[in-house]
GROMACS .gro file of C-alpha atoms in nm:
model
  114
    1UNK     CA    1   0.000   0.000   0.000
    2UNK     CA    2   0.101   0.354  -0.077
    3UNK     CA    3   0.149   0.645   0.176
    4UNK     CA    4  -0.030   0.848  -0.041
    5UNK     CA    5  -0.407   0.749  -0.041
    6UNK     CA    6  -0.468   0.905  -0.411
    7UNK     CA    7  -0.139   0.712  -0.569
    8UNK     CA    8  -0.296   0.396  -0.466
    9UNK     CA    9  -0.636   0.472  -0.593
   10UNK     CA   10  -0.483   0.546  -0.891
   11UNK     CA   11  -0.295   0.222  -0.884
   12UNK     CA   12  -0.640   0.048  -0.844
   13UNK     CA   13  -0.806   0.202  -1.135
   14UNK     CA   14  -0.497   0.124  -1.364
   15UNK     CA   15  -0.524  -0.258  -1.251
   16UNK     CA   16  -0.936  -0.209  -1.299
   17UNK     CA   17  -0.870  -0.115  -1.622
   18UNK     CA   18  -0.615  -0.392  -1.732
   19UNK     CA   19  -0.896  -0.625  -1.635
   20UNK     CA   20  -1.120  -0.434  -1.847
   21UNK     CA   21  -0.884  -0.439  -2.143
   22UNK     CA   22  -0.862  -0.807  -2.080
   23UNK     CA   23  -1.270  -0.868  -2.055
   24UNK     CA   24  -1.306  -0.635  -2.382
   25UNK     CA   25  -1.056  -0.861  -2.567
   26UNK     CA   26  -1.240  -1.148  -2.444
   27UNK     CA   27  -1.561  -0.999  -2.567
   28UNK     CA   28  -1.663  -1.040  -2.184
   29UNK     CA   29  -1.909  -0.711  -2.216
   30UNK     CA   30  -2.092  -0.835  -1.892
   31UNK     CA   31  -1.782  -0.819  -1.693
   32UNK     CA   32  -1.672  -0.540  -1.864
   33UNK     CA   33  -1.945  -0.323  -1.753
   34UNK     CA   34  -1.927  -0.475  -1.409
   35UNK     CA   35  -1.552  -0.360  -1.380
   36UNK     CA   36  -1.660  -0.009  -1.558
   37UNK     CA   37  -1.873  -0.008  -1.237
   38UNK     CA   38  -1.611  -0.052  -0.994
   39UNK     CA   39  -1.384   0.168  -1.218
   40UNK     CA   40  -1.640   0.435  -1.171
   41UNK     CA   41  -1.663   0.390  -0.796
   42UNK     CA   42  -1.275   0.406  -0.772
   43UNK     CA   43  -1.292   0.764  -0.947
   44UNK     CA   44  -1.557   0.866  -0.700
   45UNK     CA   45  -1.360   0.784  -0.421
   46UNK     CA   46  -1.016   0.960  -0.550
   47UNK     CA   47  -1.246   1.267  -0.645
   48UNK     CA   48  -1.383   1.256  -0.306
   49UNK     CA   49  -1.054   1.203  -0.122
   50UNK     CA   50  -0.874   1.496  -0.325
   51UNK     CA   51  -1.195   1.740  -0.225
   52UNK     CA   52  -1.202   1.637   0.143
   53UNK     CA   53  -0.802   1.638   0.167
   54UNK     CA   54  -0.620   1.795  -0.099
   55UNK     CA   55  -0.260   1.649  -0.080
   56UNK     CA   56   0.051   1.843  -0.168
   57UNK     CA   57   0.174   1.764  -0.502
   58UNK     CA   58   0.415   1.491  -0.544
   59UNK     CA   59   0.739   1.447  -0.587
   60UNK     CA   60   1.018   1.219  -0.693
   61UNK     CA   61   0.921   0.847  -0.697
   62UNK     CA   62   0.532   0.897  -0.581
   63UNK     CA   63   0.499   1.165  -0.897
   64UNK     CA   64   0.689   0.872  -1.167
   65UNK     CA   65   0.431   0.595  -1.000
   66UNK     CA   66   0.104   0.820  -1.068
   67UNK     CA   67   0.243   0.926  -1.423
   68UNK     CA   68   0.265   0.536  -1.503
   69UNK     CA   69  -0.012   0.499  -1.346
   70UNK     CA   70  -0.195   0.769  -1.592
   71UNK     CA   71  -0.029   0.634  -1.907
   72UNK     CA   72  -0.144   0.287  -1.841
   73UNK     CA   73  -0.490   0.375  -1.802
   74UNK     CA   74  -0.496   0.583  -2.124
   75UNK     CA   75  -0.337   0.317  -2.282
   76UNK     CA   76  -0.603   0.088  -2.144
   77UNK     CA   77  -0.900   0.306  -2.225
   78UNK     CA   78  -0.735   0.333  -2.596
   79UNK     CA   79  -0.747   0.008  -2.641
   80UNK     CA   80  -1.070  -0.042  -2.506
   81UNK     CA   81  -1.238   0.217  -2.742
   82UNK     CA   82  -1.072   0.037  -3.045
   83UNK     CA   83  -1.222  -0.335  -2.900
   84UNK     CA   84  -1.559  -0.116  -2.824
   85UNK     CA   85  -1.668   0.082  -3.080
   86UNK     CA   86  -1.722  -0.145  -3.380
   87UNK     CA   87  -1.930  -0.357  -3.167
   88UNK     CA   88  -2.116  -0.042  -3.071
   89UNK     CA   89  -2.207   0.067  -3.387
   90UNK     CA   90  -2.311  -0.305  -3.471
   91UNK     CA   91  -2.540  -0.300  -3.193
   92UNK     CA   92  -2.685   0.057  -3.332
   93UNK     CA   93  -2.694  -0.068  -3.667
   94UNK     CA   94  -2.895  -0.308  -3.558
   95UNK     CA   95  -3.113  -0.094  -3.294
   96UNK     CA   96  -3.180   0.148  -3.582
   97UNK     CA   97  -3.268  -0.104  -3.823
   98UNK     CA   98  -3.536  -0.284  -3.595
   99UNK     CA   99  -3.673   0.070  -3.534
  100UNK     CA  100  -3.742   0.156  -3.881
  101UNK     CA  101  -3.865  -0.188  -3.906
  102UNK     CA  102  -4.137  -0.133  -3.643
  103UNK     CA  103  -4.217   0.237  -3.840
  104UNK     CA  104  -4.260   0.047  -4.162
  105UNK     CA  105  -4.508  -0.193  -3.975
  106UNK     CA  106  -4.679   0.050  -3.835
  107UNK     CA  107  -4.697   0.299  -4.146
  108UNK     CA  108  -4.821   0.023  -4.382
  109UNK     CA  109  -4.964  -0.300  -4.133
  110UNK     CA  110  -4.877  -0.608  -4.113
  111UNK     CA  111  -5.032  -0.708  -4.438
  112UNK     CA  112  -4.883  -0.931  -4.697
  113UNK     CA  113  -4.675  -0.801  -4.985
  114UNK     CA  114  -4.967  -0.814  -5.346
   0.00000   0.00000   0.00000
């Protein structure tokens, strides 16, 4: 554990999101929105701790640990994105087509093509 509460929050959203670069590679979307969750809380918490007790900035080893810490989750979220987004616009593909679908149905009725 870190002296410095926020460096090891920050160290605990950087492993969160390794595991949710590794669920998103799996195509594991239901544990990746359950670690999105936690990753969330984590972020609450740090943004909570640096309002309640704003910590001088840090130095030396503590400051190189929360910059790796920072580049690692970019990295993560990068990647992430690139594993997300083409299944996202799949899914609204497909949203969008079964709402103009249901339009068409409801424009011209269920009847049979003449």
């Amino acid at each position: 554990m870190h002296a410095n509460p926020s460096l090891a929050q920050y160290q605990t959203i950087a492993e969160i999101t390794a595991q949710m670069l590794t669920a998103a590679q799996a195509e594991d979307w239901e544990t990746l929105t359950r670690l999105e969750q936690q990753c969330a809380e984590c972020v609450r918490k740090l943004q909570m701790q640096s309002l309640l007790n704003p910590a001088a900035p840090l130095a030396g080893a503590e400051r190189e640990a929360k910059l790796h810490c920072l580049q690692n989750i970019l990295a993560h979220d990068r990647q992430i994105r690139e594993l997300v987004n083409p299944w996202m616009r799949k899914l609204s593909s497909m949203i969008s087509s079964n709402i103009a679908e249901r339009k068409l149905a409801r424009h011209y009725g269920n009847s049979p093509p003449m």
